[in-house]
């Protein structure tokens, strides 16, 4: 029987040499006359073990990693094709603690299936949600999504069902589904992993959104820095079209839905929904004032659902297993699961999907295994470049939208970046202001001017120039940006700045320059 060996084609695995490993495997397998095929799967999300290869055996899949091309010969000598033992053998994939303790709903297939095999997708429960959706009325589909408690995973946490209902209830000659795959937050990669590892789940989620709201056309706006995701999504859309999953009659129903892939030119602000719509329309990516909401007047002035990749990719399982199944996971008003992306100075970097409610400490210490440097954790930035820095004192905060907001933080797209005790939080605060100044679309004054002034004030504090007065000025500036900015780029930059200043005051009190010189 032909053995299946899985070598990820996920960008993170490729960056760590997966292509060389695949080539070496093909060569050695041929030379040794082994009856095996190589499947290029997505990543399982254990990035510190990439490239992690797997072999299918009667007992389940056996994992090996991190594998280099130079390891391939010895792996085959050790009986890789039958799951043989080797120094790089990690045991059964499903038994790896990092994977075993997860609740994978959205990422259920990622790393398991061949991303571009629709047959494999179907064999692993794919298309069940869409099959159910075509039997329901649009209002029923929207009710399912509302009932599930799903909230937008792009950052704002807005209830997805309410957004869909607004579009359903708004008349329009055409309606659109726009998938936000700009994924600009630092330390985030969940969107990319899904698009590369299980693209059909996103296509299925978008088709369900189309049927639910009366939209017949979808766009996936993917950042240009994701060439592999763009290639995989483009091929997957073609395959789905040929198979009748997309097109004039979705799964043979009376509903039409098609998808186009579009590439962003590379601006953080183009992840903001209205700037994204401008960019999609071929205009400069600047923020539009709201109202009107995109749900009323979005792409080409038509009613538009704009959702993050993970929001849309979470819909198929809700339709398949029912809203209560999904809603049963989580805590408070944060229902279902959240794919947490663990990055920065941390031992176990990767993607960890779990029900809402784990504490930050559990994520960083237990799951992440502490810092990669072995030094104490100083701070964790949660929610991308606009997210707050949390000190160890706040590690009991549960991963929940409201709990983070109560501590002046945000979950955002659920990326966490870990810093050890060598981090200088004043420098991080300056970086937040600098990032805002570089990425600002320039439309409103508090963000455009405020961020540049913020960099200057941070520099003065660093130089010991009137530190107390300048700390007050920085706080005042943050207040102006928070309440005076048109969008969350300027409005949320104060979160990393103020959290750094509040929780790490020592870093904002460098020795005065004059005294230091004496
Ligand atoms: C500066 C800025 C950048 C953003 N970048 C992204 C992004 O890369 N991806 C994303 O899904 N949402 C991003 N958002 C949030 C979107 O504006 C919007 O809330 C989201 O696409 C809605 O989808 P959801 O409800 O499914 O989360 C960004 C917001 C701001 C203010
Ligand atoms: S806050 Fe910044 S990015 Fe947002 S509209 Fe104003 S200038 Fe543009």
Coordinates of C-alpha atoms and ligand atoms in Angstrom, one line a residue:
X1 CA 0.0 0.0 0.0
X2 CA 1.2 3.5 -0.9
X3 CA 2.4 5.3 2.2
X4 CA 1.4 9.0 2.6
X5 CA 4.1 11.3 4.0
X6 CA 3.0 14.8 4.9
X7 CA 5.4 17.8 4.4
X8 CA 3.8 21.2 5.0
X9 CA 3.7 23.8 2.3
X10 CA 2.7 26.5 4.8
X11 CA 4.8 29.6 4.5
X12 CA 6.3 29.2 8.1
X13 CA 7.4 25.7 7.3
X14 CA 8.8 26.8 3.9
X15 CA 10.7 29.6 5.6
X16 CA 12.3 26.9 7.8
X17 CA 13.3 24.7 4.9
X18 CA 10.2 22.5 4.1
X19 CA 10.8 22.7 0.3
X20 CA 14.3 21.3 0.7
X21 CA 13.0 18.5 2.9
X22 CA 10.3 17.6 0.3
X23 CA 12.8 17.6 -2.5
X24 CA 15.2 15.4 -0.5
X25 CA 12.4 13.0 0.4
X26 CA 11.2 12.7 -3.2
X27 CA 14.8 11.9 -4.3
X28 CA 15.5 9.3 -1.6
X29 CA 12.1 7.6 -2.0
X30 CA 12.7 7.2 -5.7
X31 CA 16.2 6.0 -5.2
X32 CA 15.1 3.4 -2.6
X33 CA 12.1 2.3 -4.5
X34 CA 9.7 3.1 -1.6
X35 CA 6.0 3.1 -2.5
X36 CA 5.1 6.5 -1.0
X37 CA 3.5 9.8 -2.0
X38 CA 4.2 13.2 -0.5
X39 CA 1.2 15.2 0.5
X40 CA 1.9 19.0 0.9
X41 CA -0.4 19.8 3.8
X42 CA -0.9 22.9 5.9
X43 CA 0.9 23.4 9.2
X44 CA -0.3 21.9 12.4
X45 CA 0.7 25.1 14.1
X46 CA 3.7 23.9 16.2
X47 CA 6.0 26.3 14.6
X48 CA 9.0 25.6 16.8
X49 CA 9.0 22.0 15.4
X50 CA 8.7 23.1 11.7
X51 CA 9.3 21.6 9.3
X52 CA 7.3 18.9 11.0
X53 CA 6.7 16.0 8.7
X54 CA 4.3 13.1 9.4
X55 CA 3.7 9.6 8.1
X56 CA 0.4 7.8 8.1
X57 CA 0.5 4.5 9.8
X58 CA -2.2 2.0 11.0
X59 CA -1.9 3.5 14.5
X60 CA -2.3 7.1 13.2
X61 CA 0.1 9.7 12.1
X62 CA 3.6 9.8 13.5
X63 CA 5.4 13.2 13.6
X64 CA 9.1 14.1 13.2
X65 CA 10.6 17.5 13.6
X66 CA 12.2 19.8 13.1
X67 CA 13.5 18.1 10.0
X68 CA 16.3 19.3 7.8
X69 CA 17.0 18.0 4.3
X70 CA 20.2 16.4 5.7
X71 CA 18.1 14.3 8.1
X72 CA 16.0 12.6 5.4
X73 CA 18.4 9.7 4.6
X74 CA 18.8 8.8 8.3
X75 CA 15.0 9.1 8.8
X76 CA 14.4 6.6 5.9
X77 CA 17.1 4.3 7.3
X78 CA 15.3 4.3 10.6
X79 CA 12.0 3.3 8.9
X80 CA 10.2 6.6 8.4
X81 CA 7.8 4.9 6.0
X82 CA 6.4 2.7 8.8
X83 CA 6.7 5.3 11.6
X84 CA 10.1 4.0 12.7
X85 CA 12.0 5.4 15.7
X86 CA 14.5 8.2 15.3
X87 CA 16.0 11.0 17.4
X88 CA 13.6 13.4 15.6
X89 CA 10.5 11.2 16.2
X90 CA 7.9 13.1 18.3
X91 CA 5.5 10.2 18.6
X92 CA 1.8 10.2 17.5
X93 CA 0.9 13.7 16.3
X94 CA -2.5 13.7 18.0
X95 CA -0.8 12.9 21.3
X96 CA 1.5 15.9 21.2
X97 CA 0.5 17.9 24.3
X98 CA 0.3 21.2 22.4
X99 CA -2.2 19.7 20.0
X100 CA -4.0 17.3 22.3
X101 CA -5.1 20.0 24.7
X102 CA -6.6 22.2 21.9
X103 CA -10.2 22.5 20.9
X104 CA -10.0 22.7 17.1
X105 CA -13.2 23.8 15.6
X106 CA -12.1 26.3 13.0
X107 CA -8.8 24.7 12.5
X108 CA -10.2 21.1 12.6
X109 CA -8.7 20.2 9.2
X110 CA -5.6 22.4 9.1
X111 CA -2.5 20.3 8.7
X112 CA -4.6 17.2 8.3
X113 CA -6.0 17.5 4.8
X114 CA -4.4 18.1 1.4
X115 CA -5.4 21.7 1.1
X116 CA -6.3 21.5 -2.5
X117 CA -8.2 18.2 -2.5
X118 CA -11.9 18.8 -2.4
X119 CA -12.4 15.1 -1.9
X120 CA -10.2 15.2 1.2
X121 CA -12.2 18.3 2.4
X122 CA -15.4 16.4 2.0
X123 CA -14.0 13.3 3.7
X124 CA -13.3 15.4 6.7
X125 CA -16.8 16.9 7.1
X126 CA -16.2 19.7 4.6
X127 CA -19.2 21.3 2.8
X128 CA -21.7 20.0 5.4
X129 CA -22.4 23.5 6.6
X130 CA -23.1 24.7 3.1
X131 CA -25.2 21.7 2.3
X132 CA -27.3 22.6 5.3
X133 CA -27.4 26.3 4.4
X134 CA -28.9 25.7 1.0
X135 CA -31.9 24.0 2.7
X136 CA -32.5 27.0 5.0
X137 CA -33.9 30.5 4.4
X138 CA -31.5 33.4 4.6
X139 CA -33.2 34.6 7.8
X140 CA -32.7 31.1 9.4
X141 CA -29.0 31.1 8.5
X142 CA -28.6 34.5 10.0
X143 CA -30.4 33.3 13.1
X144 CA -28.0 30.4 13.4
X145 CA -25.0 32.7 13.3
X146 CA -26.5 35.1 15.7
X147 CA -27.5 32.3 18.1
X148 CA -23.9 30.9 18.0
X149 CA -22.6 34.1 19.6
X150 CA -19.9 34.4 16.9
X151 CA -18.1 37.7 17.1
X152 CA -15.8 39.2 14.5
X153 CA -12.3 37.8 14.9
X154 CA -10.6 40.7 13.0
X155 CA -10.3 42.9 16.1
X156 CA -13.5 44.7 17.0
X157 CA -15.4 41.6 18.2
X158 CA -18.7 42.8 16.6
X159 CA -21.5 40.2 16.5
X160 CA -21.3 38.5 13.1
X161 CA -25.0 37.7 13.0
X162 CA -26.1 41.3 13.6
X163 CA -23.8 42.5 10.7
X164 CA -25.3 39.8 8.4
X165 CA -28.9 40.8 9.4
X166 CA -28.2 44.4 8.5
X167 CA -27.1 43.4 5.0
X168 CA -29.9 41.0 4.6
X169 CA -32.4 43.7 5.6
X170 CA -30.9 46.3 3.3
X171 CA -32.1 46.5 -0.2
X172 CA -29.5 46.7 -3.0
X173 CA -29.1 46.0 -6.7
X174 CA -26.0 43.9 -5.7
X175 CA -24.6 42.9 -2.4
X176 CA -21.1 41.8 -1.6
X177 CA -19.2 39.6 0.8
X178 CA -15.7 40.9 1.4
X179 CA -13.2 38.8 3.3
X180 CA -10.6 40.8 5.2
X181 CA -7.4 38.8 4.7
X182 CA -5.0 41.8 5.2
X183 CA -3.8 40.3 8.5
X184 CA -1.5 43.2 9.4
X185 CA -1.3 42.7 13.2
X186 CA 2.2 41.9 14.5
X187 CA 2.5 38.3 15.7
X188 CA -0.6 37.0 13.8
X189 CA -0.8 34.3 11.2
X190 CA -4.1 32.5 11.7
X191 CA -5.7 33.9 8.5
X192 CA -2.6 32.9 6.5
X193 CA -2.6 29.4 8.0
X194 CA -6.3 28.8 7.2
X195 CA -5.9 30.1 3.6
X196 CA -2.8 27.9 3.0
X197 CA -3.9 24.9 5.0
X198 CA -7.7 24.7 4.6
X199 CA -8.8 27.2 1.9
X200 CA -12.2 25.5 1.2
X201 CA -13.4 26.3 4.7
X202 CA -13.1 30.0 3.9
X203 CA -14.8 29.5 0.6
X204 CA -17.6 27.6 2.2
X205 CA -18.0 30.3 4.9
X206 CA -18.2 33.0 2.3
X207 CA -20.7 31.1 0.2
X208 CA -22.9 30.6 3.3
X209 CA -22.6 34.4 4.0
X210 CA -23.6 35.1 0.4
X211 CA -26.7 32.9 0.7
X212 CA -27.6 34.3 4.1
X213 CA -27.5 38.0 2.9
X214 CA -28.4 37.8 -0.8
X215 CA -24.9 38.6 -2.0
X216 CA -23.8 36.9 -5.2
X217 CA -20.2 38.0 -5.3
X218 CA -17.3 37.8 -2.8
X219 CA -13.8 39.2 -2.7
X220 CA -10.9 38.0 -0.6
X221 CA -8.5 40.9 0.0
X222 CA -5.2 39.3 0.8
X223 CA -2.0 41.2 1.7
X224 CA 0.7 41.0 -1.0
X225 CA 3.2 39.6 1.6
X226 CA 1.2 36.4 1.5
X227 CA 2.1 34.9 -1.9
X228 CA 1.5 31.3 -0.9
X229 CA -1.9 32.1 0.5
X230 CA -2.8 34.0 -2.7
X231 CA -1.7 31.1 -4.8
X232 CA -3.5 28.5 -2.7
X233 CA -6.7 30.5 -2.5
X234 CA -6.7 31.2 -6.3
X235 CA -6.4 27.5 -7.0
X236 CA -9.0 26.6 -4.4
X237 CA -11.5 29.0 -5.9
X238 CA -10.9 27.5 -9.4
X239 CA -11.4 24.0 -8.0
X240 CA -14.6 25.0 -6.1
X241 CA -15.9 26.6 -9.2
X242 CA -15.3 23.6 -11.4
X243 CA -17.0 21.4 -8.8
X244 CA -20.1 23.5 -8.6
X245 CA -19.4 24.7 -5.0
X246 CA -19.3 28.2 -6.5
X247 CA -20.9 29.5 -9.6
X248 CA -24.4 30.1 -10.9
X249 CA -25.9 27.3 -8.9
X250 CA -24.1 26.7 -5.5
X251 CA -24.2 22.9 -4.8
X252 CA -27.1 22.7 -7.4
X253 CA -29.2 25.2 -5.5
X254 CA -31.0 28.3 -6.8
X255 CA -28.2 30.5 -5.2
X256 CA -25.4 32.0 -7.2
X257 CA -22.1 32.9 -5.6
X258 CA -18.6 33.6 -6.9
X259 CA -15.3 34.7 -5.4
X260 CA -12.4 36.8 -6.7
X261 CA -9.1 37.0 -5.1
X262 CA -7.6 40.5 -4.8
X263 CA -4.1 41.5 -3.6
X264 CA -3.5 44.5 -1.3
X265 CA -0.6 46.8 -2.0
X266 CA 0.7 46.6 1.6
X267 CA -0.6 49.2 4.1
X268 CA -1.6 48.4 7.7
X269 CA -4.5 50.8 7.4
X270 CA -5.9 48.9 4.5
X271 CA -7.0 46.3 7.0
X272 CA -9.4 48.8 8.4
X273 CA -12.7 47.9 6.7
X274 CA -13.5 51.2 4.9
X275 CA -9.9 51.8 3.8
X276 CA -10.0 48.2 2.5
X277 CA -13.1 49.0 0.5
X278 CA -11.5 52.0 -1.0
X279 CA -8.5 50.0 -1.9
X280 CA -10.7 47.3 -3.5
X281 CA -12.3 50.0 -5.6
X282 CA -8.9 51.0 -6.9
X283 CA -8.8 54.2 -4.8
X284 CA -6.2 55.3 -2.3
X285 CA -6.5 53.3 0.9
X286 CA -7.8 56.0 3.3
X287 CA -10.5 55.6 5.9
X288 CA -14.1 56.6 5.1
X289 CA -16.1 58.3 7.8
X290 CA -19.0 56.2 9.2
X291 CA -21.9 56.4 8.8
X292 CA -22.8 55.1 6.3
X293 CA -21.8 51.6 7.6
X294 CA -20.4 49.2 5.0
X295 CA -23.5 47.0 5.7
X296 CA -25.7 49.8 4.2
X297 CA -23.3 51.3 1.7
X298 CA -20.1 49.4 1.3
X299 CA -18.3 48.2 -1.8
X300 CA -19.3 50.3 -4.9
X301 CA -22.0 51.8 -2.6
X302 CA -23.7 48.4 -2.2
X303 CA -24.7 46.6 1.0
X304 CA -21.5 44.7 2.0
X305 CA -20.6 42.2 4.7
X306 CA -17.0 42.6 5.6
X307 CA -15.6 39.9 7.8
X308 CA -12.3 38.6 8.9
X309 CA -11.0 35.2 7.5
X310 CA -11.5 33.5 10.9
X311 CA -15.0 34.8 11.4
X312 CA -16.0 33.4 8.0
X313 CA -14.1 30.2 8.4
X314 CA -15.9 29.6 11.7
X315 CA -19.3 29.7 10.1
X316 CA -19.4 26.2 8.4
X317 CA -19.1 24.3 11.6
X318 CA -21.8 26.5 13.2
X319 CA -24.2 25.5 10.3
X320 CA -23.1 21.9 10.4
X321 CA -23.2 21.2 14.1
X322 CA -25.7 23.9 15.1
X323 CA -25.3 27.2 17.0
X324 CA -25.7 25.6 20.4
X325 CA -22.7 23.3 19.8
X326 CA -20.5 26.3 19.1
X327 CA -22.0 28.5 21.7
X328 CA -21.3 25.9 24.4
X329 CA -17.6 26.7 24.3
X330 CA -16.3 29.9 25.8
X331 CA -17.2 32.3 28.6
X332 CA -19.4 35.3 29.1
X333 CA -20.2 37.0 25.9
X334 CA -17.1 35.5 24.2
X335 CA -18.5 32.3 22.7
X336 CA -16.9 29.5 20.8
X337 CA -13.2 29.1 20.2
X338 CA -10.4 31.5 19.4
X339 CA -7.2 30.6 17.5
X340 CA -4.5 32.2 19.7
X341 CA -1.3 33.0 17.9
X342 CA 1.7 32.8 20.2
X343 CA 4.8 34.7 19.0
X344 CA 7.8 36.7 20.1
X345 CA 10.3 35.6 22.7
X346 CA 8.5 32.3 23.6
X347 CA 9.5 28.7 23.5
X348 CA 6.4 27.2 21.9
X349 CA 5.5 29.5 19.1
X350 CA 2.5 28.6 17.1
X351 CA -1.2 28.5 16.8
X352 CA -3.4 27.3 19.7
X353 CA -7.1 27.1 19.3
X354 CA -9.1 26.9 22.5
X355 CA -12.4 27.9 24.0
X356 CA -12.4 31.5 25.3
X357 CA -11.5 31.7 28.9
X358 CA -7.9 30.5 29.3
X359 CA -5.9 33.0 31.4
X360 CA -3.0 34.9 29.8
X361 CA -0.7 33.2 32.3
X362 CA -1.8 29.7 31.2
X363 CA -1.2 30.7 27.6
X364 CA 2.2 32.2 28.1
X365 CA 3.7 29.9 30.8
X366 CA 2.0 26.6 30.4
X367 CA 1.2 26.5 26.7
X368 CA 3.9 28.8 25.4
X369 CA 6.5 27.4 27.9
X370 CA 7.8 30.8 28.9
X371 CA 10.4 32.7 27.0
X372 CA 12.7 31.2 24.4
X373 CA 15.6 33.1 26.0
X374 CA 15.0 31.5 29.4
X375 CA 14.8 34.9 31.0
X376 CA 11.7 36.1 33.0
X377 CA 8.7 37.3 31.0
X378 CA 8.4 41.1 31.4
X379 CA 5.4 41.9 29.2
X380 CA 3.0 40.4 26.7
X381 CA 1.4 42.5 24.0
X382 CA -2.0 41.2 23.2
X383 CA -3.9 42.1 20.1
X384 CA -1.3 43.4 17.6
X385 CA 0.4 46.8 17.4
X386 CA -2.6 48.6 18.9
X387 CA -2.9 46.2 21.8
X388 CA -1.9 46.8 25.4
X389 CA 1.2 45.4 27.1
X390 CA 0.2 43.2 30.0
X391 CA 2.7 42.7 32.9
X392 CA 2.8 39.4 34.9
X393 CA 0.5 41.0 37.5
X394 CA -2.3 40.8 35.0
X395 CA -1.7 37.2 33.9
X396 CA -4.9 36.1 35.6
X397 CA -6.9 37.9 32.9
X398 CA -9.0 35.4 31.1
X399 CA -9.0 35.4 27.3
X400 CA -12.4 37.1 26.9
X401 CA -13.3 40.4 25.1
X402 CA -14.8 42.0 28.1
X403 CA -12.2 40.9 30.6
X404 CA -9.4 42.4 28.5
X405 CA -11.4 45.6 27.9
X406 CA -11.9 45.9 31.7
X407 CA -8.1 46.0 32.1
X408 CA -7.6 48.5 29.3
X409 CA -6.6 45.9 26.8
X410 CA -8.0 44.2 23.8
X411 CA -7.9 40.7 22.3
X412 CA -7.9 42.0 18.7
X413 CA -7.0 39.2 16.3
X414 CA -5.7 37.2 19.2
X415 CA -2.0 37.5 18.5
X416 CA 0.2 37.6 21.6
X417 CA 3.8 38.7 21.5
X418 CA 6.0 37.8 24.5
X419 CA 8.9 40.0 25.7
X420 CA 11.5 39.1 28.3
X421 CA 13.0 41.4 31.0
X422 CA 15.5 42.9 28.6
X423 CA 12.7 44.8 26.8
X424 CA 12.7 48.6 27.2
X425 CA 9.0 49.6 27.4
X426 CA 9.7 53.2 26.7
X427 CA 11.2 52.1 23.4
X428 CA 8.1 50.0 22.8
X429 CA 5.9 53.0 23.5
X430 CA 7.9 55.1 21.1
X431 CA 7.6 52.3 18.5
X432 CA 3.8 52.3 18.8
X433 CA 3.8 56.1 18.1
X434 CA 6.3 55.6 15.3
X435 CA 4.2 52.8 13.8
X436 CA 1.1 55.0 13.9
X437 CA 3.0 57.9 12.2
X438 CA 4.2 55.6 9.4
X439 CA 0.9 53.8 8.8
X440 CA -1.5 56.7 9.4
X441 CA -3.7 57.4 6.4
X442 CA -3.5 61.1 7.2
X443 CA -7.2 61.8 7.2
X444 CA -7.5 63.1 10.7
X445 CA -5.3 65.4 12.7
X446 CA -5.0 63.6 16.1
X447 CA -3.5 60.5 14.4
X448 CA -1.5 62.2 11.7
X449 CA 0.1 64.9 13.8
X450 CA -0.4 63.3 17.2
X451 CA 1.7 60.3 16.5
X452 CA 4.7 62.3 15.2
X453 CA 4.5 64.5 18.3
X454 CA 4.2 61.3 20.4
X455 CA 7.6 60.1 19.0
X456 CA 9.2 63.4 19.9
X457 CA 7.8 63.4 23.4
X458 CA 9.0 59.8 24.0
X459 CA 12.4 60.8 22.8
X460 CA 12.5 63.7 25.3
X461 CA 11.6 61.3 28.1
X462 CA 14.3 59.0 27.0
X463 CA 16.8 61.9 27.0
X464 CA 15.7 62.9 30.5
X465 CA 14.3 66.2 29.4
X466 CA 11.7 67.4 31.8
X467 CA 10.5 63.8 32.3
X468 CA 7.5 64.5 34.5
X469 CA 6.1 67.2 32.3
X470 CA 6.7 65.1 29.2
X471 CA 5.1 62.0 30.8
X472 CA 2.0 64.2 31.5
X473 CA 2.1 65.5 27.9
X474 CA 2.3 62.0 26.5
X475 CA -0.7 60.9 28.6
X476 CA -2.6 64.1 27.4
X477 CA -1.7 63.3 23.8
X478 CA -2.9 59.8 24.2
X479 CA -6.2 61.1 25.5
X480 CA -6.6 63.3 22.5
X481 CA -5.7 60.5 20.1
X482 CA -8.0 58.1 21.8
X483 CA -11.1 60.3 21.7
X484 CA -10.4 62.4 18.7
X485 CA -9.3 59.9 16.0
X486 CA -11.5 58.8 13.2
X487 CA -10.5 55.1 13.3
X488 CA -8.9 52.7 15.7
X489 CA -5.4 53.2 14.3
X490 CA -5.1 56.6 15.9
X491 CA -7.7 55.7 18.5
X492 CA -6.0 52.6 19.9
X493 CA -2.3 53.5 19.6
X494 CA -2.7 55.0 23.1
X495 CA -3.2 51.4 24.4
X496 CA 0.3 50.2 24.0
X497 CA 1.7 53.6 25.0
X498 CA -0.4 54.0 28.2
X499 CA -0.1 50.4 29.3
X500 CA 3.7 50.6 28.9
X501 CA 3.7 53.8 31.0
X502 CA 1.3 52.5 33.6
X503 CA 2.7 49.1 34.2
X504 CA 6.4 49.8 33.7
X505 CA 6.9 53.3 35.2
X506 CA 10.6 52.6 35.8
X507 CA 11.3 52.5 32.1
X508 CA 9.8 55.9 31.8
X509 CA 12.1 57.4 34.4
X510 CA 15.6 57.2 32.9
X511 CA 18.3 59.2 34.7
X512 CA 18.3 62.9 33.6
X513 CA 20.9 63.5 31.0
X514 CA 22.5 66.4 32.8
X515 CA 22.9 64.4 36.1
X516 CA 24.2 61.4 34.1
X517 CA 26.8 63.6 32.5
X518 CA 28.0 64.9 35.9
Ligands
LIG1 C1 -5.9 50.1 11.5 C2 -6.8 48.9 11.4 C3 -6.3 47.7 10.8 C4 -7.1 46.6 10.8 N1 -6.6 45.5 10.2 C5 -7.4 44.4 10.1 C6 -6.9 43.2 9.4 O1 -5.8 43.2 9.0 N2 -7.8 42.1 9.4 C7 -9.1 42.2 9.8 O2 -9.8 41.2 9.7 N3 -9.5 43.3 10.5 C8 -8.8 44.4 10.6 N4 -9.3 45.5 11.2 C9 -10.7 45.5 11.6 C10 -11.6 45.8 10.5 O3 -11.8 47.2 10.4 C11 -13.0 45.2 10.7 O4 -13.4 45.4 12.0 C12 -13.1 43.7 10.4 O5 -12.6 43.4 9.1 C13 -14.5 43.2 10.5 O6 -14.6 41.8 10.4 P1 -15.0 40.9 11.7 O7 -16.2 41.5 12.2 O8 -15.1 39.6 11.1 O9 -13.8 41.0 12.6 C14 -8.5 46.6 11.3 C15 -8.9 47.8 11.9 C16 -8.1 48.9 11.9 C17 -8.6 50.2 12.6
LIG2 S1 -7.0 57.6 12.9 FE1 -5.2 57.7 11.5 S2 -5.6 56.0 10.1 FE2 -7.5 56.4 11.1 S3 -8.6 57.9 9.8 FE3 -7.4 59.1 11.3 S4 -5.5 59.5 10.2 FE4 -6.5 57.8 9.1

